XYZ file of N, CA and C in Angstrom:
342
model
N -16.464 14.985 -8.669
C -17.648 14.218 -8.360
C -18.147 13.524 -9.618
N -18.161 12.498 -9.197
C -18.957 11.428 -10.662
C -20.674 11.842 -10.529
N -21.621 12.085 -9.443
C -22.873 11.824 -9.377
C -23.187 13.384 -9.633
N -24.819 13.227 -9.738
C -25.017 14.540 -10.009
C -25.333 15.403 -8.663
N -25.633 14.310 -7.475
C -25.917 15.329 -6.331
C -24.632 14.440 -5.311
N -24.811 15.091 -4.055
C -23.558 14.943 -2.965
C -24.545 13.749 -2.474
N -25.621 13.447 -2.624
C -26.602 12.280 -1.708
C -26.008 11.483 -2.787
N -26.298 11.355 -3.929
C -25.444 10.094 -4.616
C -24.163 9.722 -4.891
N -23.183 10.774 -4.872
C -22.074 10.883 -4.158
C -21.635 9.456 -2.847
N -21.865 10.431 -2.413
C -22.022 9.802 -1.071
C -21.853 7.421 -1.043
N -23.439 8.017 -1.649
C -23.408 6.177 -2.028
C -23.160 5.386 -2.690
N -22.380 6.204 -3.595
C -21.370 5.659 -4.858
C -20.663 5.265 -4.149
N -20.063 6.311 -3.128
C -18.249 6.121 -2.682
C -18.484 5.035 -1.812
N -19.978 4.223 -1.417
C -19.866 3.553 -0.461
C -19.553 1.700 -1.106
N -19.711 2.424 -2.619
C -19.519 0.797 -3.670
C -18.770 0.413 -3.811
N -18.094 -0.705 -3.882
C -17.413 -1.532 -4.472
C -17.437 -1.389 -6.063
N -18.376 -0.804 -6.584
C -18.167 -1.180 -8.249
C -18.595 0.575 -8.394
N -17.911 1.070 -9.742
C -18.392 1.976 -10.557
C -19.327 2.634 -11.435
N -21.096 1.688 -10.610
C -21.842 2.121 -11.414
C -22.953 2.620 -10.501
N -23.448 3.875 -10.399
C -24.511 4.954 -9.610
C -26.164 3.432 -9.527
N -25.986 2.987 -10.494
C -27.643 2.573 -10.303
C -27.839 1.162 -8.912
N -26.187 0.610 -9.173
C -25.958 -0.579 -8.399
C -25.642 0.095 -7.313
N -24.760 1.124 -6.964
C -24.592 1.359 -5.505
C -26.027 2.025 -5.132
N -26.858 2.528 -5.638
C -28.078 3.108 -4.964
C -29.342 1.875 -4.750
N -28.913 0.959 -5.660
C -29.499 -1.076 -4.744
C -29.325 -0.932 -3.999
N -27.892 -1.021 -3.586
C -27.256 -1.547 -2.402
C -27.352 -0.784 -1.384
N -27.385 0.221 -1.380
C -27.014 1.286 -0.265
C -27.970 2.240 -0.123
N -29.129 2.218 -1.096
C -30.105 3.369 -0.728
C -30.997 2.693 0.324
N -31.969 3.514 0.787
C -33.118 2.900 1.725
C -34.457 2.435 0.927
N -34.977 1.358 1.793
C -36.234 0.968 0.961
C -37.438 0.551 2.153
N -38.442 0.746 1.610
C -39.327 0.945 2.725
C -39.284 -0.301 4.115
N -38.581 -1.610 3.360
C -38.321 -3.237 4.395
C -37.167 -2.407 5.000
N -36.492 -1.247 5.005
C -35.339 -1.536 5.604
C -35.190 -1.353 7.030
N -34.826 -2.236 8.277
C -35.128 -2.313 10.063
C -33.450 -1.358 10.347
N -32.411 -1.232 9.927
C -31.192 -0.404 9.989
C -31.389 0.552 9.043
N -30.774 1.967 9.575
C -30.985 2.622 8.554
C -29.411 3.751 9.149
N -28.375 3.947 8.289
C -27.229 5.172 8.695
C -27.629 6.101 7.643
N -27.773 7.278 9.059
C -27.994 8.451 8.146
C -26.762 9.458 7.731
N -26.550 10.057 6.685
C -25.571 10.773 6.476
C -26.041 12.381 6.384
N -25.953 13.028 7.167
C -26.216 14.534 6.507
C -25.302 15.493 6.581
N -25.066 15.892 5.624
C -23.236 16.900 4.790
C -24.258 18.272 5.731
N -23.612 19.213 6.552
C -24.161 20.107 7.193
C -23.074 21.557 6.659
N -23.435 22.204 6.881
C -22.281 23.713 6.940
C -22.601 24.715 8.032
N -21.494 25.534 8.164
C -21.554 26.082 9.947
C -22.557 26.799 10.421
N -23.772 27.434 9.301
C -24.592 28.160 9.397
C -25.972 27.402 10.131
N -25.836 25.822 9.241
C -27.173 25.083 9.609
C -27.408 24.679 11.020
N -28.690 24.433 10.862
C -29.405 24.778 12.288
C -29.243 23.267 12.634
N -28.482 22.329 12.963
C -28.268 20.783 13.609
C -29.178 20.614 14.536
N -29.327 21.044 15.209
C -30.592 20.420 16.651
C -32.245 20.315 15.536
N -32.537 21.342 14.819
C -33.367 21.347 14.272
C -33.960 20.291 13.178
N -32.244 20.274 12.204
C -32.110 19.510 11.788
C -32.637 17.860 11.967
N -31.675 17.778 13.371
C -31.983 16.492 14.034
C -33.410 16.093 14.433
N -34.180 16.836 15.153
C -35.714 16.956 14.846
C -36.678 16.581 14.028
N -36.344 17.336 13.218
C -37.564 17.035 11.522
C -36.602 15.701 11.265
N -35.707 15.140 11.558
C -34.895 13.786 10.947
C -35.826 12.820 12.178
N -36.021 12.926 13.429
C -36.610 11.858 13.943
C -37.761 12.066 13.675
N -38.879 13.207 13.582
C -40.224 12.963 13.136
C -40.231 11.841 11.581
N -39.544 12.553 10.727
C -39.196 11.315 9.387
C -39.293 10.187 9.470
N -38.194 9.720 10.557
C -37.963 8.202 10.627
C -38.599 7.795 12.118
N -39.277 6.400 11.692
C -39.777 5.852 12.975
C -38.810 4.903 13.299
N -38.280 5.424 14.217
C -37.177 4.650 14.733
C -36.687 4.945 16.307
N -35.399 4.420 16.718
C -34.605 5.164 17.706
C -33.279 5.071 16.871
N -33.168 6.636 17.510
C -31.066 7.128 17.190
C -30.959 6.432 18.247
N -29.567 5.516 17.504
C -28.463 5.555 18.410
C -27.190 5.650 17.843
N -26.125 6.098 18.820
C -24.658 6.505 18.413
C -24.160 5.316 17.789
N -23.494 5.981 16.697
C -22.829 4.505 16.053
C -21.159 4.680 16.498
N -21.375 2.919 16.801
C -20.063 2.781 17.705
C -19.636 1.300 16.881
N -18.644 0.557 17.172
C -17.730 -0.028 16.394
C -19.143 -1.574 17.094
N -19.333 -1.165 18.015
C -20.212 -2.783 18.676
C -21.280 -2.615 17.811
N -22.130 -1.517 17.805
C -23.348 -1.383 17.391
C -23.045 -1.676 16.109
N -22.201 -1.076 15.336
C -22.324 -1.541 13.436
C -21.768 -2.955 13.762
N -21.284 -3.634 14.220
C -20.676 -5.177 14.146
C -21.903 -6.058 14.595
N -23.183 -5.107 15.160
C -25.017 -6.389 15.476
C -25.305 -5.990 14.460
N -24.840 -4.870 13.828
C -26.044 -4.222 12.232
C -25.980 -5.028 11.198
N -24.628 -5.405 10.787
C -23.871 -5.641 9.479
C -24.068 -7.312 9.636
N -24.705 -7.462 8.358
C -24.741 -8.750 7.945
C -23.828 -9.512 7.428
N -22.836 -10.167 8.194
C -21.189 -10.250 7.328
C -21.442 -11.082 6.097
N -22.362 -12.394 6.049
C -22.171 -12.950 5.012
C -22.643 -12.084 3.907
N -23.491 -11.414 3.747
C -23.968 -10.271 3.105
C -23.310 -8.576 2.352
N -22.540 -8.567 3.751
C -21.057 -7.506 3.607
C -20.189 -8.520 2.494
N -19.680 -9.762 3.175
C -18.637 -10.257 2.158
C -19.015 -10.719 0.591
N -20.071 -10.868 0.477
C -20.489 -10.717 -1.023
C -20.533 -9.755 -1.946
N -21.251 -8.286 -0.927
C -21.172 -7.100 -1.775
C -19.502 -7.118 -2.202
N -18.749 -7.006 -1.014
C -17.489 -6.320 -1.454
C -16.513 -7.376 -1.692
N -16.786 -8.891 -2.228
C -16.317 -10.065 -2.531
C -14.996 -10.237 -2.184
N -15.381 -10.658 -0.586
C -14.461 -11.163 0.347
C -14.906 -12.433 1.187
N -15.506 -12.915 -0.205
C -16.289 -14.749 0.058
C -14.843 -15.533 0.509
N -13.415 -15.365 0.421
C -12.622 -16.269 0.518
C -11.242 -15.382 1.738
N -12.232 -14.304 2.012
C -11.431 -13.970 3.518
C -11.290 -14.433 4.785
N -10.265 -14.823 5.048
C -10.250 -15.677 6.491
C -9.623 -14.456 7.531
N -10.730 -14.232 8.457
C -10.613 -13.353 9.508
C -9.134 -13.770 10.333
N -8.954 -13.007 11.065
C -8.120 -13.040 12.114
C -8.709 -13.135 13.254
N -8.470 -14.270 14.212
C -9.374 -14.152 15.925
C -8.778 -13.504 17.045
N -8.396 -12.117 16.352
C -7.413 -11.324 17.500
C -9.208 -10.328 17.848
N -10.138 -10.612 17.391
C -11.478 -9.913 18.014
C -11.708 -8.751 17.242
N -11.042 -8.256 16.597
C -11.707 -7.241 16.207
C -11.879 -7.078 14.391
N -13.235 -8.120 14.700
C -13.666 -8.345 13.150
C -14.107 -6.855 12.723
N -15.205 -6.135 13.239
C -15.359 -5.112 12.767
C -14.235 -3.985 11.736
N -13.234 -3.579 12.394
C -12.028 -3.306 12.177
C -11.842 -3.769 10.875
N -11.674 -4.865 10.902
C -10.844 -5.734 9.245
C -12.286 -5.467 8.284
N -13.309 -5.564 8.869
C -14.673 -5.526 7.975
C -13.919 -3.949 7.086
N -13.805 -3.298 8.216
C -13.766 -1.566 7.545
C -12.360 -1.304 6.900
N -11.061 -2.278 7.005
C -9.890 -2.005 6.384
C -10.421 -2.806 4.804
N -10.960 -4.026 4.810
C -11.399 -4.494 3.799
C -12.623 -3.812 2.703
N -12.992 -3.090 3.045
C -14.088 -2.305 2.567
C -13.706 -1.287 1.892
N -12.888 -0.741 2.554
C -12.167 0.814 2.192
C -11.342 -0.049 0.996
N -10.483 -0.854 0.969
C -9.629 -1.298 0.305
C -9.969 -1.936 -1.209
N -11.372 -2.259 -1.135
C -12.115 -2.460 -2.408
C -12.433 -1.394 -2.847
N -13.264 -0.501 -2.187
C -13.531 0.756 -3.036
C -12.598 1.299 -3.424
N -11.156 1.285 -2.803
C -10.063 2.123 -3.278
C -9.242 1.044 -4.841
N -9.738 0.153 -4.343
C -9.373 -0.432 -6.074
C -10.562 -0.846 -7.011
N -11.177 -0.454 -6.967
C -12.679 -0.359 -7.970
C -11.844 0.232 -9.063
N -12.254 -0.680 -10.569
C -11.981 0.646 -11.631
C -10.758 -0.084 -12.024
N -9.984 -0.680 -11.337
C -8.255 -0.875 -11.465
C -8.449 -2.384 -12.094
């Protein structure tokens, strides 16, 4: 682990670049923010329903299941392709942009550093 906790962890691994202060810009929450994915690292003991509870009193919002449609209304592509500078990617119109969003994503973070 590069960070000092598994929450920054977490939003490192979600960067494109190798530095904790820029991926927690990009990827932490801020009070404007209308989307919000929550991540919570659990172990077999913890109480999840409960969990889930004190997580919707927290946030004023509605859960919903994240599904490949729902993150493809969330995600701001021109916005996605800047963070992870894929300003000169030309999609494929076989439909499933989402998909290439997430092979392209993974594929920067996995060469960050290089």
């Amino acid at each position: 682990m590069q960070a000092k906790t598994l929450n920054t962890e977490i939003l490192l691994n979600l960067s494109p670049v190798n530095v904790i202060s820029d991926a927690i810009k990009r990827f932490g929450i801020s009070d404007d923010c209308s989307n919000v994915i929550v991540v919570k690292v659990v172990s077999p003991d913890d109480d999840v329903v409960q969990m889930e509870k004190d997580l919707t009193d927290i946030v004023d919002g509605e859960c919903v299941a994240i599904t490949d449609e729902v993150l493809l209304e969330l995600v701001d592509v021109s916005k996605f392709k800047k963070i992870y500078k894929l300003n000169d990617t030309v999609f494929a119109t076989d439909g499933n942009q989402q998909g290439q969003l997430t092979r392209l994503a993974i594929g920067a973070c996995l060469l960050r550093g290089y």
